[in-house]
PDB file of C-alpha atoms and ligand atoms in Angstrom:
ATOM      1  CA  UNK A   1      95.482 131.042 -55.545  1.00 85.00           C
ATOM      2  CA  UNK A   2      94.639 127.419 -56.338  1.00 94.00           C
ATOM      3  CA  UNK A   3      94.897 126.032 -59.894  1.00 96.00           C
ATOM      4  CA  UNK A   4      91.637 125.591 -61.688  1.00 97.00           C
ATOM      5  CA  UNK A   5      91.255 122.217 -63.387  1.00 98.00           C
ATOM      6  CA  UNK A   6      88.059 122.028 -65.411  1.00 98.00           C
ATOM      7  CA  UNK A   7      86.611 118.974 -67.113  1.00 98.00           C
ATOM      8  CA  UNK A   8      84.335 119.920 -69.992  1.00 98.00           C
ATOM      9  CA  UNK A   9      82.294 116.797 -70.846  1.00 98.00           C
ATOM     10  CA  UNK A  10      80.728 118.478 -73.840  1.00 98.00           C
ATOM     11  CA  UNK A  11      77.835 116.300 -75.129  1.00 98.00           C
ATOM     12  CA  UNK A  12      79.079 113.102 -73.359  1.00 98.00           C
ATOM     13  CA  UNK A  13      78.646 110.409 -72.048  1.00 97.00           C
ATOM     14  CA  UNK A  14      75.388 109.195 -73.652  1.00 96.00           C
ATOM     15  CA  UNK A  15      73.978 107.289 -70.675  1.00 95.00           C
ATOM     16  CA  UNK A  16      73.202 108.220 -67.113  1.00 92.00           C
ATOM     17  CA  UNK A  17      75.017 105.118 -65.947  1.00 93.00           C
ATOM     18  CA  UNK A  18      78.286 106.078 -67.585  1.00 95.00           C
ATOM     19  CA  UNK A  19      77.957 109.631 -66.279  1.00 94.00           C
ATOM     20  CA  UNK A  20      77.455 108.451 -62.716  1.00 91.00           C
ATOM     21  CA  UNK A  21      80.461 106.056 -62.935  1.00 94.00           C
ATOM     22  CA  UNK A  22      82.745 108.763 -64.391  1.00 95.00           C
ATOM     23  CA  UNK A  23      81.666 111.377 -61.793  1.00 93.00           C
ATOM     24  CA  UNK A  24      82.000 109.019 -58.813  1.00 91.00           C
ATOM     25  CA  UNK A  25      85.452 107.884 -59.927  1.00 94.00           C
ATOM     26  CA  UNK A  26      86.704 111.456 -60.268  1.00 94.00           C
ATOM     27  CA  UNK A  27      85.151 112.501 -57.008  1.00 91.00           C
ATOM     28  CA  UNK A  28      86.755 109.588 -55.087  1.00 91.00           C
ATOM     29  CA  UNK A  29      90.087 110.023 -56.788  1.00 94.00           C
ATOM     30  CA  UNK A  30      90.230 113.772 -56.184  1.00 93.00           C
ATOM     31  CA  UNK A  31      89.565 113.504 -52.407  1.00 91.00           C
ATOM     32  CA  UNK A  32      92.945 114.645 -51.174  1.00 90.00           C
ATOM     33  CA  UNK A  33      93.710 117.227 -53.848  1.00 93.00           C
ATOM     34  CA  UNK A  34      95.143 120.391 -52.258  1.00 93.00           C
ATOM     35  CA  UNK A  35      96.530 122.629 -54.969  1.00 94.00           C
ATOM     36  CA  UNK A  36      93.637 122.655 -57.370  1.00 96.00           C
ATOM     37  CA  UNK A  37      90.011 123.536 -57.492  1.00 96.00           C
ATOM     38  CA  UNK A  38      88.365 120.756 -59.592  1.00 96.00           C
ATOM     39  CA  UNK A  39      85.318 121.648 -61.700  1.00 96.00           C
ATOM     40  CA  UNK A  40      83.192 119.276 -63.799  1.00 96.00           C
ATOM     41  CA  UNK A  41      80.972 120.719 -66.522  1.00 97.00           C
ATOM     42  CA  UNK A  42      78.464 118.018 -67.457  1.00 96.00           C
ATOM     43  CA  UNK A  43      75.557 118.431 -69.963  1.00 96.00           C
ATOM     44  CA  UNK A  44      72.402 119.962 -68.421  1.00 94.00           C
ATOM     45  CA  UNK A  45      70.616 116.641 -68.638  1.00 92.00           C
ATOM     46  CA  UNK A  46      72.996 115.229 -66.011  1.00 91.00           C
ATOM     47  CA  UNK A  47      72.803 118.137 -63.522  1.00 85.00           C
ATOM     48  CA  UNK A  48      70.121 116.658 -61.301  1.00 75.00           C
ATOM     49  CA  UNK A  49      72.042 113.429 -60.542  1.00 71.00           C
ATOM     50  CA  UNK A  50      74.626 115.412 -58.543  1.00 71.00           C
ATOM     51  CA  UNK A  51      73.620 116.671 -55.216  1.00 67.00           C
ATOM     52  CA  UNK A  52      75.449 119.974 -55.725  1.00 66.00           C
ATOM     53  CA  UNK A  53      75.135 121.342 -52.200  1.00 62.00           C
ATOM     54  CA  UNK A  54      76.801 118.290 -50.706  1.00 63.00           C
ATOM     55  CA  UNK A  55      79.746 117.997 -53.037  1.00 71.00           C
ATOM     56  CA  UNK A  56      82.837 118.961 -51.140  1.00 75.00           C
ATOM     57  CA  UNK A  57      85.869 118.546 -53.345  1.00 85.00           C
ATOM     58  CA  UNK A  58      84.240 119.029 -56.790  1.00 92.00           C
ATOM     59  CA  UNK A  59      82.529 122.063 -58.120  1.00 93.00           C
ATOM     60  CA  UNK A  60      79.971 122.075 -60.876  1.00 93.00           C
ATOM     61  CA  UNK A  61      79.996 124.261 -63.952  1.00 96.00           C
ATOM     62  CA  UNK A  62      77.671 124.596 -66.932  1.00 97.00           C
ATOM     63  CA  UNK A  63      78.826 124.632 -70.540  1.00 98.00           C
ATOM     64  CA  UNK A  64      76.570 127.456 -71.547  1.00 98.00           C
ATOM     65  CA  UNK A  65      73.656 129.612 -70.347  1.00 98.00           C
ATOM     66  CA  UNK A  66      71.002 132.043 -71.566  1.00 98.00           C
ATOM     67  CA  UNK A  67      71.243 135.802 -70.870  1.00 98.00           C
ATOM     68  CA  UNK A  68      67.602 136.459 -69.835  1.00 98.00           C
ATOM     69  CA  UNK A  69      66.551 135.459 -66.319  1.00 97.00           C
ATOM     70  CA  UNK A  70      63.318 133.720 -67.402  1.00 97.00           C
ATOM     71  CA  UNK A  71      60.511 133.946 -69.930  1.00 98.00           C
ATOM     72  CA  UNK A  72      59.253 132.490 -73.148  1.00 98.00           C
ATOM     73  CA  UNK A  73      62.562 131.222 -74.556  1.00 98.00           C
ATOM     74  CA  UNK A  74      62.077 127.527 -75.434  1.00 98.00           C
ATOM     75  CA  UNK A  75      65.076 125.368 -74.856  1.00 96.00           C
ATOM     76  CA  UNK A  76      67.061 127.819 -72.838  1.00 97.00           C
ATOM     77  CA  UNK A  77      68.522 127.624 -69.325  1.00 97.00           C
ATOM     78  CA  UNK A  78      69.293 130.951 -67.567  1.00 98.00           C
ATOM     79  CA  UNK A  79      72.276 131.893 -65.478  1.00 97.00           C
ATOM     80  CA  UNK A  80      69.868 132.538 -62.567  1.00 95.00           C
ATOM     81  CA  UNK A  81      68.493 129.006 -62.739  1.00 95.00           C
ATOM     82  CA  UNK A  82      72.027 127.565 -62.659  1.00 95.00           C
ATOM     83  CA  UNK A  83      72.830 129.640 -59.638  1.00 94.00           C
ATOM     84  CA  UNK A  84      69.672 128.487 -57.894  1.00 91.00           C
ATOM     85  CA  UNK A  85      70.641 124.759 -58.142  1.00 88.00           C
ATOM     86  CA  UNK A  86      74.139 125.320 -56.793  1.00 88.00           C
ATOM     87  CA  UNK A  87      76.193 125.551 -59.981  1.00 92.00           C
ATOM     88  CA  UNK A  88      79.298 127.738 -59.502  1.00 94.00           C
ATOM     89  CA  UNK A  89      80.938 128.176 -62.870  1.00 97.00           C
ATOM     90  CA  UNK A  90      79.775 128.735 -66.486  1.00 98.00           C
ATOM     91  CA  UNK A  91      81.816 128.284 -69.650  1.00 98.00           C
ATOM     92  CA  UNK A  92      81.039 131.075 -72.149  1.00 98.00           C
ATOM     93  CA  UNK A  93      82.281 131.644 -75.708  1.00 98.00           C
ATOM     94  CA  UNK A  94      83.581 128.120 -76.283  1.00 98.00           C
ATOM     95  CA  UNK A  95      84.756 127.836 -79.892  1.00 98.00           C
ATOM     96  CA  UNK A  96      82.283 124.954 -80.560  1.00 98.00           C
ATOM     97  CA  UNK A  97      79.442 127.313 -79.602  1.00 98.00           C
ATOM     98  CA  UNK A  98      80.848 130.022 -81.797  1.00 97.00           C
ATOM     99  CA  UNK A  99      81.233 127.589 -84.678  1.00 97.00           C
ATOM    100  CA  UNK A 100      78.123 125.362 -84.536  1.00 97.00           C
ATOM    101  CA  UNK A 101      75.631 127.747 -82.817  1.00 97.00           C
ATOM    102  CA  UNK A 102      76.721 131.042 -84.416  1.00 97.00           C
ATOM    103  CA  UNK A 103      77.631 132.682 -81.102  1.00 98.00           C
ATOM    104  CA  UNK A 104      79.041 136.068 -81.837  1.00 98.00           C
ATOM    105  CA  UNK A 105      81.152 138.244 -79.513  1.00 98.00           C
ATOM    106  CA  UNK A 106      77.949 140.300 -78.953  1.00 98.00           C
ATOM    107  CA  UNK A 107      76.122 137.211 -77.622  1.00 98.00           C
ATOM    108  CA  UNK A 108      79.150 136.273 -75.538  1.00 98.00           C
ATOM    109  CA  UNK A 109      79.006 139.800 -74.007  1.00 98.00           C
ATOM    110  CA  UNK A 110      75.272 139.374 -73.055  1.00 98.00           C
ATOM    111  CA  UNK A 111      75.982 135.943 -71.527  1.00 98.00           C
ATOM    112  CA  UNK A 112      78.989 137.120 -69.611  1.00 98.00           C
ATOM    113  CA  UNK A 113      77.022 140.024 -68.110  1.00 98.00           C
ATOM    114  CA  UNK A 114      74.179 137.590 -67.104  1.00 98.00           C
ATOM    115  CA  UNK A 115      76.701 135.174 -65.515  1.00 98.00           C
ATOM    116  CA  UNK A 116      78.387 137.979 -63.500  1.00 97.00           C
ATOM    117  CA  UNK A 117      74.918 139.400 -62.464  1.00 97.00           C
ATOM    118  CA  UNK A 118      73.844 135.936 -61.283  1.00 97.00           C
ATOM    119  CA  UNK A 119      77.017 135.751 -59.168  1.00 97.00           C
ATOM    120  CA  UNK A 120      78.365 132.766 -61.030  1.00 97.00           C
ATOM    121  CA  UNK A 121      82.030 132.564 -62.117  1.00 97.00           C
ATOM    122  CA  UNK A 122      82.555 132.830 -65.846  1.00 98.00           C
ATOM    123  CA  UNK A 123      85.131 130.822 -67.863  1.00 98.00           C
ATOM    124  CA  UNK A 124      85.568 132.933 -70.922  1.00 98.00           C
ATOM    125  CA  UNK A 125      87.072 131.073 -73.838  1.00 98.00           C
ATOM    126  CA  UNK A 126      89.064 132.849 -76.466  1.00 98.00           C
ATOM    127  CA  UNK A 127      91.391 131.606 -79.219  1.00 98.00           C
ATOM    128  CA  UNK A 128      92.274 131.811 -82.891  1.00 98.00           C
ATOM    129  CA  UNK A 129      91.792 129.336 -85.672  1.00 98.00           C
ATOM    130  CA  UNK A 130      94.692 127.896 -87.696  1.00 98.00           C
ATOM    131  CA  UNK A 131      93.819 130.141 -90.610  1.00 98.00           C
ATOM    132  CA  UNK A 132      93.768 133.258 -88.467  1.00 98.00           C
ATOM    133  CA  UNK A 133      97.204 132.261 -86.982  1.00 98.00           C
ATOM    134  CA  UNK A 134      98.617 131.636 -90.416  1.00 98.00           C
ATOM    135  CA  UNK A 135      97.411 135.089 -91.509  1.00 98.00           C
ATOM    136  CA  UNK A 136      99.143 136.761 -88.506  1.00 98.00           C
ATOM    137  CA  UNK A 137      95.749 137.699 -87.011  1.00 98.00           C
ATOM    138  CA  UNK A 138      96.075 136.064 -83.642  1.00 98.00           C
ATOM    139  CA  UNK A 139      96.563 139.253 -81.632  1.00 98.00           C
ATOM    140  CA  UNK A 140      93.777 141.098 -83.385  1.00 98.00           C
ATOM    141  CA  UNK A 141      91.378 138.152 -82.882  1.00 98.00           C
ATOM    142  CA  UNK A 142      92.168 137.844 -79.175  1.00 98.00           C
ATOM    143  CA  UNK A 143      91.857 141.627 -78.743  1.00 98.00           C
ATOM    144  CA  UNK A 144      88.471 141.678 -80.456  1.00 98.00           C
ATOM    145  CA  UNK A 145      87.053 138.560 -78.599  1.00 98.00           C
ATOM    146  CA  UNK A 146      88.154 139.923 -75.196  1.00 98.00           C
ATOM    147  CA  UNK A 147      87.270 143.629 -75.616  1.00 97.00           C
ATOM    148  CA  UNK A 148      83.804 142.748 -77.087  1.00 98.00           C
ATOM    149  CA  UNK A 149      83.170 140.141 -74.412  1.00 98.00           C
ATOM    150  CA  UNK A 150      83.793 142.598 -71.595  1.00 97.00           C
ATOM    151  CA  UNK A 151      82.185 145.575 -73.194  1.00 97.00           C
ATOM    152  CA  UNK A 152      80.269 147.715 -70.628  1.00 97.00           C
ATOM    153  CA  UNK A 153      81.409 145.595 -67.756  1.00 96.00           C
ATOM    154  CA  UNK A 154      83.001 147.905 -65.219  1.00 93.00           C
ATOM    155  CA  UNK A 155      86.424 147.362 -63.798  1.00 91.00           C
ATOM    156  CA  UNK A 156      85.187 146.645 -60.234  1.00 90.00           C
ATOM    157  CA  UNK A 157      82.599 144.234 -61.601  1.00 92.00           C
ATOM    158  CA  UNK A 158      85.178 142.420 -63.707  1.00 91.00           C
ATOM    159  CA  UNK A 159      87.645 142.196 -60.810  1.00 88.00           C
ATOM    160  CA  UNK A 160      85.066 140.940 -58.304  1.00 90.00           C
ATOM    161  CA  UNK A 161      83.482 138.423 -60.661  1.00 92.00           C
ATOM    162  CA  UNK A 162      86.068 135.680 -60.318  1.00 92.00           C
ATOM    163  CA  UNK A 163      86.201 135.569 -64.097  1.00 94.00           C
ATOM    164  CA  UNK A 164      88.663 133.088 -65.615  1.00 97.00           C
ATOM    165  CA  UNK A 165      89.933 133.487 -69.157  1.00 98.00           C
ATOM    166  CA  UNK A 166      90.758 130.292 -71.029  1.00 98.00           C
ATOM    167  CA  UNK A 167      93.202 130.553 -73.909  1.00 98.00           C
ATOM    168  CA  UNK A 168      91.892 127.858 -76.240  1.00 98.00           C
ATOM    169  CA  UNK A 169      93.452 127.983 -79.714  1.00 98.00           C
ATOM    170  CA  UNK A 170      90.916 126.375 -81.976  1.00 98.00           C
ATOM    171  CA  UNK A 171      93.555 124.411 -83.852  1.00 98.00           C
ATOM    172  CA  UNK A 172      94.556 122.641 -80.632  1.00 98.00           C
ATOM    173  CA  UNK A 173      91.061 121.556 -79.523  1.00 98.00           C
ATOM    174  CA  UNK A 174      90.449 117.866 -80.006  1.00 96.00           C
ATOM    175  CA  UNK A 175      93.279 117.560 -82.475  1.00 97.00           C
ATOM    176  CA  UNK A 176      96.005 115.922 -80.447  1.00 96.00           C
ATOM    177  CA  UNK A 177      98.123 118.938 -81.405  1.00 97.00           C
ATOM    178  CA  UNK A 178      98.527 120.984 -78.208  1.00 98.00           C
ATOM    179  CA  UNK A 179     100.036 124.505 -78.061  1.00 98.00           C
ATOM    180  CA  UNK A 180     103.602 124.360 -76.810  1.00 98.00           C
ATOM    181  CA  UNK A 181     104.432 125.836 -73.347  1.00 98.00           C
ATOM    182  CA  UNK A 182     106.359 128.808 -74.655  1.00 98.00           C
ATOM    183  CA  UNK A 183     103.601 129.860 -76.974  1.00 98.00           C
ATOM    184  CA  UNK A 184     100.921 129.333 -74.279  1.00 98.00           C
ATOM    185  CA  UNK A 185     102.988 131.591 -72.001  1.00 98.00           C
ATOM    186  CA  UNK A 186     103.338 134.222 -74.661  1.00 98.00           C
ATOM    187  CA  UNK A 187      99.538 134.172 -75.360  1.00 98.00           C
ATOM    188  CA  UNK A 188      98.867 134.323 -71.608  1.00 97.00           C
ATOM    189  CA  UNK A 189     100.939 137.465 -71.384  1.00 96.00           C
ATOM    190  CA  UNK A 190      99.208 138.931 -74.392  1.00 97.00           C
ATOM    191  CA  UNK A 191      95.796 138.325 -72.758  1.00 97.00           C
ATOM    192  CA  UNK A 192      96.936 139.972 -69.546  1.00 95.00           C
ATOM    193  CA  UNK A 193      98.192 142.973 -71.597  1.00 94.00           C
ATOM    194  CA  UNK A 194      94.790 143.238 -73.417  1.00 95.00           C
ATOM    195  CA  UNK A 195      92.983 143.245 -70.041  1.00 95.00           C
ATOM    196  CA  UNK A 196      95.331 145.791 -68.609  1.00 93.00           C
ATOM    197  CA  UNK A 197      94.650 148.099 -71.621  1.00 93.00           C
ATOM    198  CA  UNK A 198      90.929 147.757 -71.148  1.00 93.00           C
ATOM    199  CA  UNK A 199      90.901 148.112 -67.358  1.00 91.00           C
ATOM    200  CA  UNK A 200      94.182 148.758 -65.511  1.00 79.00           C
ATOM    201  CA  UNK A 201      97.276 146.825 -64.344  1.00 75.00           C
ATOM    202  CA  UNK A 202      95.900 145.525 -61.069  1.00 78.00           C
ATOM    203  CA  UNK A 203      92.852 144.192 -62.922  1.00 76.00           C
ATOM    204  CA  UNK A 204      95.182 142.324 -65.253  1.00 76.00           C
ATOM    205  CA  UNK A 205      96.531 140.305 -62.302  1.00 80.00           C
ATOM    206  CA  UNK A 206      93.193 139.645 -60.702  1.00 83.00           C
ATOM    207  CA  UNK A 207      91.916 136.824 -62.904  1.00 91.00           C
ATOM    208  CA  UNK A 208      92.940 133.261 -63.502  1.00 95.00           C
ATOM    209  CA  UNK A 209      94.278 132.442 -66.932  1.00 97.00           C
ATOM    210  CA  UNK A 210      94.065 128.852 -67.997  1.00 98.00           C
ATOM    211  CA  UNK A 211      94.908 126.778 -71.125  1.00 98.00           C
ATOM    212  CA  UNK A 212      92.791 124.361 -73.086  1.00 98.00           C
ATOM    213  CA  UNK A 213      93.394 122.255 -76.146  1.00 98.00           C
ATOM    214  CA  UNK A 214      94.528 118.535 -76.248  1.00 98.00           C
ATOM    215  CA  UNK A 215      95.633 118.543 -72.602  1.00 98.00           C
ATOM    216  CA  UNK A 216      96.559 115.053 -71.350  1.00 98.00           C
ATOM    217  CA  UNK A 217      98.221 113.781 -68.188  1.00 98.00           C
ATOM    218  CA  UNK A 218     101.583 113.671 -69.987  1.00 97.00           C
ATOM    219  CA  UNK A 219     101.570 117.349 -70.953  1.00 98.00           C
ATOM    220  CA  UNK A 220      99.400 118.969 -68.327  1.00 98.00           C
ATOM    221  CA  UNK A 221     101.992 120.007 -65.671  1.00 98.00           C
ATOM    222  CA  UNK A 222     104.083 122.139 -68.062  1.00 98.00           C
ATOM    223  CA  UNK A 223     101.330 124.643 -68.613  1.00 98.00           C
ATOM    224  CA  UNK A 224     101.296 125.442 -64.960  1.00 97.00           C
ATOM    225  CA  UNK A 225     104.932 124.813 -63.948  1.00 96.00           C
ATOM    226  CA  UNK A 226     106.663 126.069 -67.044  1.00 97.00           C
ATOM    227  CA  UNK A 227     104.203 128.437 -68.731  1.00 97.00           C
ATOM    228  CA  UNK A 228     103.037 129.871 -65.428  1.00 96.00           C
ATOM    229  CA  UNK A 229      99.373 129.565 -66.140  1.00 97.00           C
ATOM    230  CA  UNK A 230      96.702 129.058 -63.469  1.00 97.00           C
ATOM    231  CA  UNK A 231      94.880 125.961 -64.686  1.00 98.00           C
ATOM    232  CA  UNK A 232      93.573 123.824 -67.517  1.00 98.00           C
ATOM    233  CA  UNK A 233      90.337 123.356 -69.485  1.00 98.00           C
ATOM    234  CA  UNK A 234      90.208 119.673 -70.388  1.00 98.00           C
ATOM    235  CA  UNK A 235      87.844 118.201 -72.958  1.00 98.00           C
ATOM    236  CA  UNK A 236      88.399 114.694 -74.236  1.00 98.00           C
ATOM    237  CA  UNK A 237      90.699 113.611 -71.491  1.00 98.00           C
ATOM    238  CA  UNK A 238      88.080 114.469 -68.830  1.00 98.00           C
ATOM    239  CA  UNK A 239      85.938 111.625 -70.088  1.00 98.00           C
ATOM    240  CA  UNK A 240      88.484 109.076 -68.803  1.00 98.00           C
ATOM    241  CA  UNK A 241      88.615 109.197 -64.998  1.00 98.00           C
ATOM    242  CA  UNK A 242      92.114 107.779 -64.810  1.00 98.00           C
ATOM    243  CA  UNK A 243      93.473 110.284 -67.315  1.00 98.00           C
ATOM    244  CA  UNK A 244      91.618 113.209 -65.734  1.00 98.00           C
ATOM    245  CA  UNK A 245      92.862 112.313 -62.255  1.00 98.00           C
ATOM    246  CA  UNK A 246      96.364 111.897 -63.747  1.00 98.00           C
ATOM    247  CA  UNK A 247      96.152 115.533 -64.966  1.00 98.00           C
ATOM    248  CA  UNK A 248      94.946 116.769 -61.610  1.00 97.00           C
ATOM    249  CA  UNK A 249      97.709 114.855 -59.733  1.00 97.00           C
ATOM    250  CA  UNK A 250     100.456 115.953 -62.079  1.00 97.00           C
ATOM    251  CA  UNK A 251     100.072 119.511 -60.849  1.00 94.00           C
ATOM    252  CA  UNK A 252      99.856 118.733 -57.172  1.00 93.00           C
TER     253      UNK A 252
HETATM  254  P1  PGA B 301      90.170 118.909 -75.830  1.00 92.88           P
HETATM  255  O1  PGA B 301      89.085 120.043 -75.664  1.00 92.88           O
HETATM  256  O2  PGA B 301      90.854 118.784 -74.491  1.00 92.88           O
HETATM  257  O3  PGA B 301      89.441 117.652 -76.227  1.00 92.88           O
HETATM  258  O4  PGA B 301      91.116 119.386 -76.864  1.00 92.88           O
HETATM  259  C1  PGA B 301      89.301 121.231 -74.953  1.00 92.88           C
HETATM  260  C2  PGA B 301      88.094 122.129 -74.996  1.00 92.88           C
HETATM  261  O5  PGA B 301      87.330 122.129 -75.932  1.00 92.88           O
HETATM  262  O6  PGA B 301      87.903 122.881 -73.979  1.00 92.88           O
END
């Protein structure tokens, strides 16, 4: 199984020109990458500048989607629409969506189902805040986030969906304070245990588990080589082509 290296551009860059330059530099630099699947998640407003169907070495992901297929829902973009234009992945449950847009576990569940039904691959983000960690609630929070996200999704459906779970401790996102490798490995095992309790042991081995939170080229490799995880979700560092390519190359 290849590593999954995802660049989440969030609401950046502001101009089309910068977006094109960034994308082209990453695409050129990632030409001979063998061990990783590279995914870029740009804002919706940039989707049409990439000719998805002709991109060979880079896959495209969305940062969000809506759970209904179509209808009178001003401002929303459905999973089915994303599939139709050649998008392959969708991030769901990112902590910034939970915090700024009041996304609950119930909403995450509806979106996850829609993503799977549209035959897109979900990147389900889970993780605790600093306060929850300090209060010893990490395990409970992860259990709740995961079990509610996958509620009423059958085991075969989950296994065949290509779902990836991203452990993204909120305290590590955009802070320059990444989770250490040992802790990331421990949380990865906990997430696999939670999935095996919901489904079964084989299911717990069937998905990719990645880490996100202040990943840079200097710390990236350890999450894969030492902590044994299957990839990385990169925010800030994915906006700098050299840095992002450094991350990708460090795990080759
Ligand atoms: P960061 O963001 O790499 O800037 O910490 C990670 C994320 O939000 O996925």
